[in-house]
Each structure stands twice: as structure tokens, then as C-alpha cells.
Coordinates of C-alpha atoms and ligand atoms in Angstrom, one line a residue:
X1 CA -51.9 -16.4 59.6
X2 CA -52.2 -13.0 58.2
X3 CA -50.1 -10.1 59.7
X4 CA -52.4 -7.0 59.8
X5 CA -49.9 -4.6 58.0
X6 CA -50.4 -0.7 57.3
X7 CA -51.6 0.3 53.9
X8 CA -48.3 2.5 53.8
X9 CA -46.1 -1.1 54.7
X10 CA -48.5 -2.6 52.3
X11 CA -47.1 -0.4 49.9
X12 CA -43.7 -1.0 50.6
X13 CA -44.0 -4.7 50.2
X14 CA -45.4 -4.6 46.9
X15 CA -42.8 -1.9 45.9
X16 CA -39.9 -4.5 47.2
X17 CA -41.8 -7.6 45.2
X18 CA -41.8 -5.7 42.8
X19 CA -38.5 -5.0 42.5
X20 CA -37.8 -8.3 43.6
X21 CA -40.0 -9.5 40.3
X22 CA -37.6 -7.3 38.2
X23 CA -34.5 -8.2 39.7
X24 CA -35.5 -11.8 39.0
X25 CA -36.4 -11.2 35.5
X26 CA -33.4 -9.0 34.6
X27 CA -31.3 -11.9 35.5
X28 CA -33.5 -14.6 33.7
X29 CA -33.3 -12.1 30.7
X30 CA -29.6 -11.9 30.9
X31 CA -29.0 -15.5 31.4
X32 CA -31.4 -15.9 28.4
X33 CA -29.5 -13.5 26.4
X34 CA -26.7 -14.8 27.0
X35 CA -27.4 -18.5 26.0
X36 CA -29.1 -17.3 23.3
X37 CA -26.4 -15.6 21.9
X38 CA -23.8 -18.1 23.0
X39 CA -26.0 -20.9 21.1
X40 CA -25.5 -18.5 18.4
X41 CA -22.1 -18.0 17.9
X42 CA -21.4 -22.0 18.5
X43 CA -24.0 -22.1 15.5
X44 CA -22.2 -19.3 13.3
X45 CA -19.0 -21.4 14.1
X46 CA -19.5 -24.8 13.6
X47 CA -22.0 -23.7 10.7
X48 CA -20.1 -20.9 8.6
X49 CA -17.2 -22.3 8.7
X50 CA -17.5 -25.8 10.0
X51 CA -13.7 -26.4 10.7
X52 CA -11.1 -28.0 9.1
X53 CA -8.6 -30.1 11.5
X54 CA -5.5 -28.7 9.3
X55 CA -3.0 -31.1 8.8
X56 CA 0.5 -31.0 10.2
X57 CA 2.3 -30.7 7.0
X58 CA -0.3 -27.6 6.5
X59 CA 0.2 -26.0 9.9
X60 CA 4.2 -26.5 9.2
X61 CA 4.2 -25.1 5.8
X62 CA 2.4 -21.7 6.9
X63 CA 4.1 -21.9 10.5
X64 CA 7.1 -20.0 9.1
X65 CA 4.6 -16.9 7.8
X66 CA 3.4 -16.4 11.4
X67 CA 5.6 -13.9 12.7
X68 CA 6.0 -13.2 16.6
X69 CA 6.0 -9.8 17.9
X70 CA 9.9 -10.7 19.0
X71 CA 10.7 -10.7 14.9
X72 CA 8.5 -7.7 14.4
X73 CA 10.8 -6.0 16.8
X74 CA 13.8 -7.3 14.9
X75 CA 12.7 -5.8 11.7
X76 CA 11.7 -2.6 13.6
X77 CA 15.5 -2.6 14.2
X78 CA 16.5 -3.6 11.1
X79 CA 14.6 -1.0 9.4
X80 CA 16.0 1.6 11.4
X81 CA 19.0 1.0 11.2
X82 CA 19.4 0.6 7.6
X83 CA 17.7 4.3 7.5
X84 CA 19.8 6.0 9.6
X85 CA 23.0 4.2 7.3
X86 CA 21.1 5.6 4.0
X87 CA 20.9 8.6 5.4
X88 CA 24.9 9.0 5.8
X89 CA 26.1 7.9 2.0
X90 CA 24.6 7.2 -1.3
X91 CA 26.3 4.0 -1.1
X92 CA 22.8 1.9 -1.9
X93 CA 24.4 0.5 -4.6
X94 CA 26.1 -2.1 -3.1
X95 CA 26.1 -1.7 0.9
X96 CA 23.0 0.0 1.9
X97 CA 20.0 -1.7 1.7
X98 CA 17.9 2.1 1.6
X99 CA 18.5 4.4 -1.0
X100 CA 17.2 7.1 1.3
X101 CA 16.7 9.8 -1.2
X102 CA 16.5 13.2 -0.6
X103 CA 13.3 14.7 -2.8
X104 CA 14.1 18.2 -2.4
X105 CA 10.8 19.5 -0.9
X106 CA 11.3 20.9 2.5
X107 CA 8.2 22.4 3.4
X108 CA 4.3 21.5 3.2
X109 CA 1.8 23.6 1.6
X110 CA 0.8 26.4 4.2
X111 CA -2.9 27.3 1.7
X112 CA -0.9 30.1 0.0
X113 CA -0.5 28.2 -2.8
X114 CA -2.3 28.9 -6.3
X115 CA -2.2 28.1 -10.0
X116 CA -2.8 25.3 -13.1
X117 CA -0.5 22.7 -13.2
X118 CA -0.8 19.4 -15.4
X119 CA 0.2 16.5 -13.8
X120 CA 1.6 12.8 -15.4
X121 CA 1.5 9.6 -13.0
X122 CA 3.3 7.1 -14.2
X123 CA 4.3 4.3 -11.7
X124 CA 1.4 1.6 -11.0
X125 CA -1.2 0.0 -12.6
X126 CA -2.3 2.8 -14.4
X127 CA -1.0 6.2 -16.2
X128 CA -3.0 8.7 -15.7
X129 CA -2.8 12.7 -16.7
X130 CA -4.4 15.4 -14.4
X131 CA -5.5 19.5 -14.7
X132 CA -5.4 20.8 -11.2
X133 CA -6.2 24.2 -10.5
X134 CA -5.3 25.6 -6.7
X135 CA -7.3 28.1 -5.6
X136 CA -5.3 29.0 -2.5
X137 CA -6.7 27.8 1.1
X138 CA -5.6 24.5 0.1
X139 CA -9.4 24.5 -2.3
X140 CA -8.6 22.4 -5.4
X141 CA -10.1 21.6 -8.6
X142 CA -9.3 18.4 -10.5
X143 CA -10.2 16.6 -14.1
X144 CA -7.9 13.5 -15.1
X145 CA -7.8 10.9 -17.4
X146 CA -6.4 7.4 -16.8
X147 CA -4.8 5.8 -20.1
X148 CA -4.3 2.3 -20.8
X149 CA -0.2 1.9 -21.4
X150 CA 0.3 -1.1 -23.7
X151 CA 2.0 -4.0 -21.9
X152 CA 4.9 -4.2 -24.6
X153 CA 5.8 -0.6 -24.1
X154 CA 6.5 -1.4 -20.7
X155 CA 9.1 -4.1 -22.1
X156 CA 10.2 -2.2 -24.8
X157 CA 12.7 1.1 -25.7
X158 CA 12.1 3.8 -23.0
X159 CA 11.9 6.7 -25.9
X160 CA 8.9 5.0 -27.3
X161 CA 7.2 5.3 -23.7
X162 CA 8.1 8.8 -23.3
X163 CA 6.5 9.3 -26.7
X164 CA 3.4 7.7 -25.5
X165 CA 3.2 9.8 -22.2
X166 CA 3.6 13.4 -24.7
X167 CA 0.9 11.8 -27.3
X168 CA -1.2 11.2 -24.2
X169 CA -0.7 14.5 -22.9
X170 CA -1.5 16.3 -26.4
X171 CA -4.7 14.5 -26.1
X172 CA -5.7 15.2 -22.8
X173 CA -5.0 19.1 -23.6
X174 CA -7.0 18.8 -26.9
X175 CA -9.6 17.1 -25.3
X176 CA -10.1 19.4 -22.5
X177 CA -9.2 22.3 -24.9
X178 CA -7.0 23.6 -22.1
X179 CA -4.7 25.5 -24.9
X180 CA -7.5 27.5 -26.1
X181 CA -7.8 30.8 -23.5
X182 CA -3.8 30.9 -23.6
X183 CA -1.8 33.2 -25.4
X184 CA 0.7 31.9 -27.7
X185 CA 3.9 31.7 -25.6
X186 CA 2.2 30.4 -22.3
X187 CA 3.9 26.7 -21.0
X188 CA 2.1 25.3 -18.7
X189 CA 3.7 23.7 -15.5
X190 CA 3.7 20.0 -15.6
X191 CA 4.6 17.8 -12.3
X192 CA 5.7 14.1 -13.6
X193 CA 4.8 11.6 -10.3
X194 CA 7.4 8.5 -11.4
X195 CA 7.2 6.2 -9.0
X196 CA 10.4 4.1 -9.3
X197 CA 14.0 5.1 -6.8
X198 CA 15.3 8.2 -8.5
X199 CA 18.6 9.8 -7.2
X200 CA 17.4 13.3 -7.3
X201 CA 19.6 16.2 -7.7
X202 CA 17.4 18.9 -7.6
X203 CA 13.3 19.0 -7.8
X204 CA 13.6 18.7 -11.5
X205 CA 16.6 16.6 -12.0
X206 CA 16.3 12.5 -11.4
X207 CA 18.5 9.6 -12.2
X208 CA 16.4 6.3 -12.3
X209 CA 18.3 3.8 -10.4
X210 CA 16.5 0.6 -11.3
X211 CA 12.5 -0.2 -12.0
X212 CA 10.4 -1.7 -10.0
X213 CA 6.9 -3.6 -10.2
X214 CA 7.5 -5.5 -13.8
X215 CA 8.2 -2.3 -15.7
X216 CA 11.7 -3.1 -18.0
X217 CA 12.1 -0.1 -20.5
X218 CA 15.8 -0.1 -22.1
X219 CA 17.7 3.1 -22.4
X220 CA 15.9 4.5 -18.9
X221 CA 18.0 3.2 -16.3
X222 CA 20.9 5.6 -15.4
X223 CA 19.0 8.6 -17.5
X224 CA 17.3 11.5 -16.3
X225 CA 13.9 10.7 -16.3
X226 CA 12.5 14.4 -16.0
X227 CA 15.1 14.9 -19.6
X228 CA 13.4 12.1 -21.4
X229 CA 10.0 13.4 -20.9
X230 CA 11.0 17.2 -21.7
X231 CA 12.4 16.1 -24.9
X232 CA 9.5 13.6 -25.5
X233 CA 7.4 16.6 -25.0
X234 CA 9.1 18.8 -27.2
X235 CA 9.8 16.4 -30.1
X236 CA 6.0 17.2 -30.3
X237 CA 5.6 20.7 -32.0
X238 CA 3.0 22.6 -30.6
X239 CA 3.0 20.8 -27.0
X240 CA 3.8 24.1 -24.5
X241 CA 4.8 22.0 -21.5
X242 CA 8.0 22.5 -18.8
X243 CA 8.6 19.7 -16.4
X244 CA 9.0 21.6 -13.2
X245 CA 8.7 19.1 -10.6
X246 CA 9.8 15.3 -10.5
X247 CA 7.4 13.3 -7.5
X248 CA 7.2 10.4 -6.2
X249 CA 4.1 8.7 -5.5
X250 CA 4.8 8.9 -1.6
X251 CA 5.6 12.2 -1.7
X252 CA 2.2 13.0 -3.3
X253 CA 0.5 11.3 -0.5
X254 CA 2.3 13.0 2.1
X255 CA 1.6 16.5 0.5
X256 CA -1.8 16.1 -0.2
X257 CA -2.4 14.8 3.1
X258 CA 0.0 17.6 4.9
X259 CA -2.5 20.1 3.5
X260 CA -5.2 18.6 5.7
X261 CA -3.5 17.4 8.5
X262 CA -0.9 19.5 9.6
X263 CA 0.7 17.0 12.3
X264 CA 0.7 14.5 8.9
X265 CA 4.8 14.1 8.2
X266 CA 4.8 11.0 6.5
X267 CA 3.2 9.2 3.0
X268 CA 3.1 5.3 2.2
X269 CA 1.9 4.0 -0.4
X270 CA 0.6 -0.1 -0.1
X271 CA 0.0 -0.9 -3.6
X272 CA 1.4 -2.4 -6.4
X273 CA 4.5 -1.5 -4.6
X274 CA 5.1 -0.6 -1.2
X275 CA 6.9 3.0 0.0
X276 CA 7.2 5.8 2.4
X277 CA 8.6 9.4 2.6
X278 CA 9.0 11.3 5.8
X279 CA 10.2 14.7 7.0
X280 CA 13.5 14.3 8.3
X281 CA 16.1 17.2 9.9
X282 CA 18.4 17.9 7.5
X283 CA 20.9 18.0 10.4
X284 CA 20.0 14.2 10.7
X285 CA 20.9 13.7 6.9
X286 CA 24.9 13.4 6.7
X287 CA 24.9 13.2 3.0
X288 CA 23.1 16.5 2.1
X289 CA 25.1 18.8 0.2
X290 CA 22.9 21.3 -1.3
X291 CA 24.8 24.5 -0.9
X292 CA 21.8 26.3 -2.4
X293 CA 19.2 26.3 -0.2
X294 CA 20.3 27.6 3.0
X295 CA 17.3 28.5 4.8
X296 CA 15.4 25.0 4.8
X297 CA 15.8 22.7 8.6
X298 CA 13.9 19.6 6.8
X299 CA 13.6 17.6 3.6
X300 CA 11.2 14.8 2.4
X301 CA 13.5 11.7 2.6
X302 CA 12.0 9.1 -0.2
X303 CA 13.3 5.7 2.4
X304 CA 12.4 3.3 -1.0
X305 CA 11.7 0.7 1.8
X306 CA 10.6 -1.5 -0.7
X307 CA 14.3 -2.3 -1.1
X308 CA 15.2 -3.6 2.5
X309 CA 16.6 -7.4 2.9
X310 CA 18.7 -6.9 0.0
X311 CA 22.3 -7.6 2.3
X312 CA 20.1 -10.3 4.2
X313 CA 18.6 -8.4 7.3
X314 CA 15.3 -10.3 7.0
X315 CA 17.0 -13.7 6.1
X316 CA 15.6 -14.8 9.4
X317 CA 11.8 -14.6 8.2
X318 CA 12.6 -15.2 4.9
X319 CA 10.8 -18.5 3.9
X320 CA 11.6 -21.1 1.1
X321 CA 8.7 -19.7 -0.9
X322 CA 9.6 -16.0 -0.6
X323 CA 13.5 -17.0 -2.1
X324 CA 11.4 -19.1 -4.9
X325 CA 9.3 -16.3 -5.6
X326 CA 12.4 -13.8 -6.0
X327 CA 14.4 -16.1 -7.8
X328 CA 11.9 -16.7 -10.3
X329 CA 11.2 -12.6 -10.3
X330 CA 12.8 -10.7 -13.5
X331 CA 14.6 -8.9 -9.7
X332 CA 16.1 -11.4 -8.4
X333 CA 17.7 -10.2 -4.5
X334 CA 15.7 -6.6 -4.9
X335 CA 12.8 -5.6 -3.5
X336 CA 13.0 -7.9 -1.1
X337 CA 10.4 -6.2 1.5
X338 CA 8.4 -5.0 -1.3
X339 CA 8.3 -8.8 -2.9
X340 CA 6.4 -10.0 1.3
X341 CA 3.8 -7.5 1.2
X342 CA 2.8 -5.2 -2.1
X343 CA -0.3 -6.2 -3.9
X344 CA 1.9 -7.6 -7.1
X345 CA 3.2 -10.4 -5.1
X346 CA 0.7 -11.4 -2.7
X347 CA -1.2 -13.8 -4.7
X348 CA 1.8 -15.3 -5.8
X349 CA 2.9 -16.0 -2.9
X350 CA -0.6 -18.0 -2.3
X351 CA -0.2 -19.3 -5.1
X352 CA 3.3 -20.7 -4.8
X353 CA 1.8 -22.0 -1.3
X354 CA -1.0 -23.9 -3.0
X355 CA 1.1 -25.7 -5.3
X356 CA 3.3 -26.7 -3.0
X357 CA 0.2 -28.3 -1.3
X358 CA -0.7 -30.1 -4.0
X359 CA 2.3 -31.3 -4.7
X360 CA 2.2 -32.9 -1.3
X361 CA -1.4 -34.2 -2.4
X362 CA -3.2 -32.4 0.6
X363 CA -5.1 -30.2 -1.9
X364 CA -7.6 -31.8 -4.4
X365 CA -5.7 -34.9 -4.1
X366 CA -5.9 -37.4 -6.9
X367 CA -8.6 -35.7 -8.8
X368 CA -5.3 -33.8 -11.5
X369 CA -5.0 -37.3 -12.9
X370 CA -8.8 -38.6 -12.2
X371 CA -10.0 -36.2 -14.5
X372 CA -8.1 -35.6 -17.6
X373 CA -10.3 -32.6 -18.7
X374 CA -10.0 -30.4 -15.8
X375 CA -5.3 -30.9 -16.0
X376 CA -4.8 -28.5 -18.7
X377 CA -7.0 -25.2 -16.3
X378 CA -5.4 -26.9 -13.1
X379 CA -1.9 -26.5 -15.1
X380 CA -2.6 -23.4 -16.6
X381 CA -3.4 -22.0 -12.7
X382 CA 0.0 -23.9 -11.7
X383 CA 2.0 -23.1 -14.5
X384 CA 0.8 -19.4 -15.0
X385 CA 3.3 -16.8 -12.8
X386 CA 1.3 -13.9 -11.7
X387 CA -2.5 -15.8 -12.5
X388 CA -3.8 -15.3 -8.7
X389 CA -4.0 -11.7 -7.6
X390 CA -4.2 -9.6 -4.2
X391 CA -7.7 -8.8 -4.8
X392 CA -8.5 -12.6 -5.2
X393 CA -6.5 -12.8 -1.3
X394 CA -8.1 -10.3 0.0
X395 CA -11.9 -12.2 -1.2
X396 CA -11.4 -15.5 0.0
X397 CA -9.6 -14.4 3.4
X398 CA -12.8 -12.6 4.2
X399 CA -15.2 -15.5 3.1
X400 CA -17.4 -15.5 5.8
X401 CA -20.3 -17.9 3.9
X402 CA -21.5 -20.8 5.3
X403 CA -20.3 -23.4 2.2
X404 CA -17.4 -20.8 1.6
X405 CA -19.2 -20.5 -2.4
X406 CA -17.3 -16.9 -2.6
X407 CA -13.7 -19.2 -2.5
X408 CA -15.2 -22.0 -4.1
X409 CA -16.6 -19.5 -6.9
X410 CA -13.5 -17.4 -7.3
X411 CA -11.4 -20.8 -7.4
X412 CA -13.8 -22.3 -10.1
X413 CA -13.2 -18.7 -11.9
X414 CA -9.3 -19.6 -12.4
X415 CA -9.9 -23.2 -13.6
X416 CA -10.1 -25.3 -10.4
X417 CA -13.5 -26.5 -10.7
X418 CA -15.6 -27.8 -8.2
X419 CA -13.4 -27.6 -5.2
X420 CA -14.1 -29.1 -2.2
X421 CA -15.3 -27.6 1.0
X422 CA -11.7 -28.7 2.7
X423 CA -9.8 -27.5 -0.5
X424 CA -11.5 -23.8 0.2
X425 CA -10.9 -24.1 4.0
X426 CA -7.7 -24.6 3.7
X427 CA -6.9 -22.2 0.9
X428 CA -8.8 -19.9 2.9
X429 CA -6.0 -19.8 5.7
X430 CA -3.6 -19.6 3.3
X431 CA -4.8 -16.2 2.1
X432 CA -5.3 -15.0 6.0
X433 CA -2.1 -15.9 6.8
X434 CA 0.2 -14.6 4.1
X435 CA -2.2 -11.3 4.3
X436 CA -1.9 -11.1 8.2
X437 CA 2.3 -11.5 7.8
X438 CA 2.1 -8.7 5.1
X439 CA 0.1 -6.3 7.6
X440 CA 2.1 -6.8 10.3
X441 CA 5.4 -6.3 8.5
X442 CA 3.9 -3.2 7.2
X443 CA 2.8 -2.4 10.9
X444 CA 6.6 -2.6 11.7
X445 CA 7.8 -0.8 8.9
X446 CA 5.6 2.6 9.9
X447 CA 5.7 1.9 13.7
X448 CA 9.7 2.8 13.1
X449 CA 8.5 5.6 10.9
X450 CA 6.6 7.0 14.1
X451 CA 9.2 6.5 16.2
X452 CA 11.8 8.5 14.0
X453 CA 9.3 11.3 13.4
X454 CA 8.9 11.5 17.9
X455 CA 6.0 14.0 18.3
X456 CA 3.5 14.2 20.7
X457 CA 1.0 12.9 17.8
X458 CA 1.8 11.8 13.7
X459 CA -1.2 11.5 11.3
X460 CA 0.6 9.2 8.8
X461 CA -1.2 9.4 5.1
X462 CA -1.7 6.4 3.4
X463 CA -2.7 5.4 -0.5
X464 CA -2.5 2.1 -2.3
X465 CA -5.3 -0.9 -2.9
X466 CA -4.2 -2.7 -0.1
X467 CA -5.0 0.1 1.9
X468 CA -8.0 1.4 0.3
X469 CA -10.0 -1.8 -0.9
X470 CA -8.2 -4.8 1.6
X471 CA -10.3 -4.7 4.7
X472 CA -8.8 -7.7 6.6
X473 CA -5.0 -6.0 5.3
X474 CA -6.0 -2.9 7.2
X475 CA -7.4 -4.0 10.5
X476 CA -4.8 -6.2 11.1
X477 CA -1.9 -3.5 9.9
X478 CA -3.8 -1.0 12.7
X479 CA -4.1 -3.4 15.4
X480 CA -0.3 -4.6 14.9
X481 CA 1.1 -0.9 14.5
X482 CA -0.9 -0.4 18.0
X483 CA 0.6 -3.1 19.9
X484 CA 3.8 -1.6 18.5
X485 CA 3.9 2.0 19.4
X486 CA 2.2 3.2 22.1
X487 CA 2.5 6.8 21.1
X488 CA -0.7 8.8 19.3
X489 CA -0.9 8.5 15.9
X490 CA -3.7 8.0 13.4
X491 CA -3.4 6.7 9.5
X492 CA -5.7 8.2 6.7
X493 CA -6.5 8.1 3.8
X494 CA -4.5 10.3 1.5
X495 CA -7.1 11.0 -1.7
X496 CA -5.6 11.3 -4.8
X497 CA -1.9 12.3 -3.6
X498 CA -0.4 11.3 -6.1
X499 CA -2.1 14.3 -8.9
X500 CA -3.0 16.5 -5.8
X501 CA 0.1 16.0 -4.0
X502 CA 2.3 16.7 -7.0
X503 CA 0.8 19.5 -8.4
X504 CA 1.1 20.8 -4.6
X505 CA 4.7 19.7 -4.6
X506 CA 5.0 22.3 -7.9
X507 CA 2.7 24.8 -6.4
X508 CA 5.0 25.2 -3.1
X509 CA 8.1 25.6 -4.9
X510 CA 6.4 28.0 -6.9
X511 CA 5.4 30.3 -3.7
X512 CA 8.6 29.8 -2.4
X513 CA 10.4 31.0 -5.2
X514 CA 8.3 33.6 -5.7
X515 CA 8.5 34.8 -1.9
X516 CA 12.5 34.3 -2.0
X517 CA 12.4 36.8 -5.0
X518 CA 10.4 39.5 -3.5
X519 CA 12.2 39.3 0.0
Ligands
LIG601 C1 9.0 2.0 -6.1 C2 8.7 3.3 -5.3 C3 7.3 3.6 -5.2 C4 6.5 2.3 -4.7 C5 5.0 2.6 -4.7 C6 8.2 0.9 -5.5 O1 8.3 -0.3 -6.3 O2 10.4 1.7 -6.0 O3 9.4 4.4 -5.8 O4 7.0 4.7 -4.4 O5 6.8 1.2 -5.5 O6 4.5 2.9 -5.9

């Protein structure tokens, strides 16, 4: 029976079906949704990278890479305390593990700086030679060449580098013709970045204490380095340049970066080596004995971090194929931090990893002696120290294709032809997991940085190729680093620190010179 209703209640009911209708449809959409996109990422997942059971012997070789946040902490502690000891004697000869160098810059630039500097970077991958002009308010103008250095001058006397650097200079003046609106007895200021531990003993004075990163040059070593490019320099008649500042790479970062960001107090580089500098209270710094500059409260510590677990404080992650990898090294027992995360070592350490799975015959097994043609590029790839790089990692660990053809491509592109979808599965967690240990160590390694530097919030600058091109490297570094310190802090991108930053470093000491004189 019908119920005489109201038009108003009729109203109302519809309204409330209405709703009702909605309600029900919402939820049917949602539920929809949701199996929808459920259905999707079972697809995405059994599809793009249909799994791999791993075997045991794989899970136990790469079980010792997976650190726990328990041995993050350790190193935290480690870390510290080997800074604080390098910070009471220059005893990192033999029983510190951290140089802890103090790089005699004590202040940032505050945009009163001005002038033209030339700058040399010698220290990675590259050399390069800058013109920087500072046009005060921290505005910059910069034009630089990068030059190719040999690989036997690297090897060879130290003089002949030197040489190389001057001739390179010459050019880059000529080329530019920089000389040309100067008058006859104008120098310009040159700041040398030299990216290797140097035991400064003032901005323009610097002992190189070893080299790092492959470089081998006789006759360096226990030198001044800023000396052996002033003499290069002159030994060239009609080159008008003074080294003024010595900087390391770090330090670049941090003052390039510092004229941006003024709560910025650190610089790291993640490259082919691995570094940081901080500002540190010189009350903090036991060993400081410069009698000369009276006024300063801080000074840029370079920590050459790259150096820690040379006394055995990270014996207890230290795996079978990191002590292979050293021992084989032209370092043996140096750089031991550096040698678990810089971009020079990362691939080997895949690399090491995979042969030791073939040797077990879990990778490509039985096809080395099925098909004679294809030993000699297998070989080659075993053989061959240094033939699988960080940029090859940092591809296949974020191989996201459905047949994994960006492994299987960049394998066949090293002389492994035709591997198999478990071969690139497997080789695939290789790469993630040696790249996730070398993030989080790095996490742990600037998460003590921010706890030294305690305020209320630290912009940390950051330069290197891990860094800048490694996606995966730098997600995993900044969710680690915040699991590890709860306090505010942010890392950026420091752009060209290292000819910015050093022509800064010579700028500064120019302004403060300058204001010291007139006061
Ligand atoms: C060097 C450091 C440098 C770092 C990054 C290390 O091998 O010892 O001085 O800052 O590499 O280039």
C-alpha cells in the first residue's frame, strides 16, 4: 500500500535516496578502485620483475652487506670518536684513523666579497681550470674548461703534472685572452682545489700526506703542493699567476653552499672519493696552534673521513670481499671507508661479488665452458680490475623493465652476452644491495656530522656523482640519515663548489685581510 506523503517529505525521501545512491556508489567505486589498483600492482610485480627465489648461498653471500641500524649506530660512534681524537694531535700517521685537518678558513662569505680569481681543480675524474669573477652579493660569473690529464701522468714524476697544470693554465688564459686588458705587472689570484689529505700550515702552505683515488705521482708526497705549482707556473715565462689559496674539494662545497644557505656548516663530497669539512670551535680543536690569527672562534676542519677503519674500527662490517678488494688496491689498509662507498669502488665491489657467484656456478652456470667463444669477454670482465663502474650500479639497481633488457643490455655491453633473466635478477640485487649499504654508511657518517654541528637546523651541501646522478644512492642515504637524527636538517646540492667555492675561499681571505688592514 501507498503512504500518502507530503510533497515536502516526498522531497526529503528522494534527497535521502539519493544520498543513499551516492553513498552506495562511492563505496562500490572505492572498492573498485581499490581492486583495481591492487590487481595492478600484483600485475606490476609478478610481471616487471617476476621474482627470483634467491638461493641460500646468494642470500648468505650479500647477508653480511645488510647492515642493521644497531651497526649504523656503532659506526656513528666510531666516527665520532675518531674525530674528536684527530682533533687533539696530528698523530694520523700511525694512531688516528682521521687526519682532521685544520684548512685555515674560519669564516663564510658574508656577500662583501669581489674580484677575478682563476681557479685549478685537480682531484677527480677530471682537471678542470675556471675564471670567476665575484661581483659582491654573493653574484658570480663563471667560464671553465675541463682538460683531459693523460693516464700516465697520473703514474708518472709529479714535476711533469705540475707542468701540465701551468701549460693548461697558459692555454686557458690565451684562450680566453684574459691577459689582454692587464697591465704588465698584474698577477692574477689563482686558488688550486687539490683534493687529496694535505697538512696545511697556513691557507697557502700544504704537505700532501698520501694520494688517494688511483693517482701515484713520485716526488709529491711529503712536498708542498701549493710550491710545486708556483714553481711550475713560473718555470713558464710570461704566466703572471700567485697561488693564494690551497682548497679542498669539500671545502669548496661548503663555501659555495654557505653563500646560499647561511645555516649550511658542512660540505661532502660522494664521488670518486668520499669527504667532509665542517665548522668546528677552535676551542674544540686541541691541536690548533696558530698564534696569528687571534680573532677567529671557528675553522673548517677537513675530517678526510675517507680514511676511517684504518686501526680496525669497522672490522665488524668489514666483509671478505671488501679485505679482497683492499688487498688487491695499489692502498692496501687506507681508505678503508672510502674503499665501501665512493663511486671508484662500487662496481668493484659488484664485481668481486659476481665472480664469486660464478665461481660457486649460481651465475650463468656451465655456459663459460659450453661456449668457447663467449670465455675470453667473460674473462676479460672477470679478469679486468676496475671494468664495472658505479654508473653501471646505479643502472641496473634501478631496472624497473619488465624482461630487465636495461641489465641484460648493459651486461651484454661488458662481454656477458645473452644473460639470462635469473642471471640479471640476481645481479640486479647485488647492485641494490651493495648501493643501499654504501648510503646508509654515508647516512651514518653525516648524521654524526649533524650531531657535532648541534643547531636548531644544518643545511649540509653536498657534491659528487653519487649524489648528483645516483637516484636510488640518494633516497636511501636521506631516508637512513632520517631514521638516524631526528633533528632538522636538509642536504643540497652544492653547484660547482669546488671553482665557486674556492675562488670564494680566496675572495674571503682577501676581504679579511683587507678589512684587518684598514681597522
Ligand atoms: C681525498 C679527499 C677528497 C675526497 C673527495 C678523497 O680520496 O682524500 O681529500 O676530498 O677524496 O674528492
Amino acid at each position: 500500500m501507498f503512504q500518502m506523503t507530503s510533497s515536502s517529505d516526498y522531497i526529503i525521501e528522494v534527497r535521502i535516496d539519493v544520498l543513499k545512491t551516492l553513498k552506495i556508489a562511492g563505496i562500490t567505486a572505492g572498492v573498485l578502485t581499490a581492486i583495481g589498483l591492487g590487481a595492478y600492482y600484483i600485475h606490476q610485480h609478478t610481471q616487471r620483475t617476476k621474482r627470483v627465489i634467491l638461493r641460500d648461498e646468494v642470500k648468505n653471500i650479500l647477508e653480511p652487506f645488510q647492515l642493521s641500524e644497531d651497526q649504523l649506530r656503532r659506526v656513528m660512534a666510531n666516527l665520532n670518536t675518531e674525530m674528536t681524537n684527530g682533533l687533539k694531535s696530528n698523530d694520523h700517521t700511525d694512531k688516528n684513523d682521521l687526519a682532521m685537518f685544520p684548512t685555515y678558513v674560519h669564516y663564510g662569505p658574508n656577500g662583501q666579497e669581489t674580484g677575478e680569481y682563476l681557479v685549478v681543480d685537480l682531484g677527480g675524474s677530471n682537471f678542470r681550470v675556471s675564471h670567476v669573477i665575484i661581483e659582491g652579493r654573493n653574484r658570480l660569473r663563471l667560464n671553465n674548461k675541463i682538460f683531459l690529464i693523460p693516464h700516465s701522468l697520473l703514474l708518472g714524476e709529479g714535476e711533469k703534472l705540475f707542468d701540465y697544470i701551468a701549460e693548461c693554465l697558459q692555454r686557458f688564459i690565451d684562450d680566453n685572452k684574459l691577459a689582454l686588458s692587464k697591465s704588465s705587472d698584474y698577477k692574477f689570484d689563482l686558488a688550486f682545489t687539490f683534493s687529496f689529505p694535505c697538512n696545511q700550515t697556513s691557507l697557502r702552505q700544504a704537505t700532501l700526506v698520501s694520494w688517494t683515488k688511483g693517482f701515484s705521482c713520485t716526488g709529491v708526497v711529503g712536498n708542498d703542493v701549493v710550491l710545486l705549482l708556483q714553481q711550475a707556473i713560473d718555470r713558464r715565462k710570461g704566466l703572471k699567476v700567485q697561488v693564494v689559496a690551497l682548497v679542498n674539494d669539500t671545502v669548496g662545497t661548503l663555501m659555495a653552499c654557505n653563500s646560499i644557505y647561511r645555516d649550511c656548516k658542512a660540505g661532502v663530497i660522494l664521488g670518486t672519493g668520499i669527504n667532509a669539512c665542517y665548522f668546528e670551535n677552535l676551542d674544540n680543536v686541541l691541536k690548533w696552534k696558530d698564534e696569528q690569527n687571534q680573532t677567529a672562534k671557528q675553522v673548517v676542519i677537513n675530517t678526510e673521513w675517507g680514511a676511517l677503519g684504518k686501526n680496525g674500527c669497522l672490522d665488524f662490517i668489514r666483509t671478505t670481499i671488501d679485505r679482497e678488494l683492499d688487498s688487491s688496491s695499489s692502498t692496501p689498509q687506507q681508505q678503508i671507508f672510502e674503499k665501501m662507498i665512493s663511486a671508484l669502488y662500487l662496481g668493484e665491489i659488484v664485481r668481486l661479488i659476481i665472480i664469486e657467484l660464478v665461481q660457486r656456478s649460481i651465475l650463468w652456470p656451465g655456459r663459460m665452458h659450453k661456449t668457447p667463444s663467449l670465455r675470453s669477454d667473460y674473462n676479460i670482465f672477470l679478469i679486468l680490475r676496475g671494468s664495472f663502474y658505479a654508473k653501471h650500479v646505479a643502472d641496473i639497481e634501478c631496472d624497473t623493465t619488465e624482461d630487465l633488457s636495461v641489465t641484460s643490455s648493459i651486461l651484454t655491453s661488458i662481454g656477458i652476452h645473452n644473460p639470462t633473466y635469473d642471471d640479471c635478477y640476481i645481479i640486479r640485487e647485488v647492485c641494490k644491495t651493495v648501493s643501499l649499504r654504501a648510503a646508509k654508511l654515508t647516512a651514518a657518517a653525516i648524521a654524526v656530522l649533524i650531531n657535532r654541528l648541534n643547531q636548531p637546523s644544518v643545511t649540509v651541501g653536498i657534491d659528487g656523482t653519487l649524489f648528483r646522478h645516483h637516484e636510488k644512492f640518494k633516497k636511501n642515504l636521506t631516508r637512513t640519515l632520517n631514521r638516524l637524527v631526528p633533528r632538522t636538517h636538509r642536504l643540497v646540492l652544492s653547484e660547482d663548489g669546488s671553482s665557486k667555492g674556492s675562488a670564494l675561499v680566496a675572495a674571503v681571505d682577501r676581504r679579511t685581510k683587507e678589512t684587518t688592514a684598514s681597522s
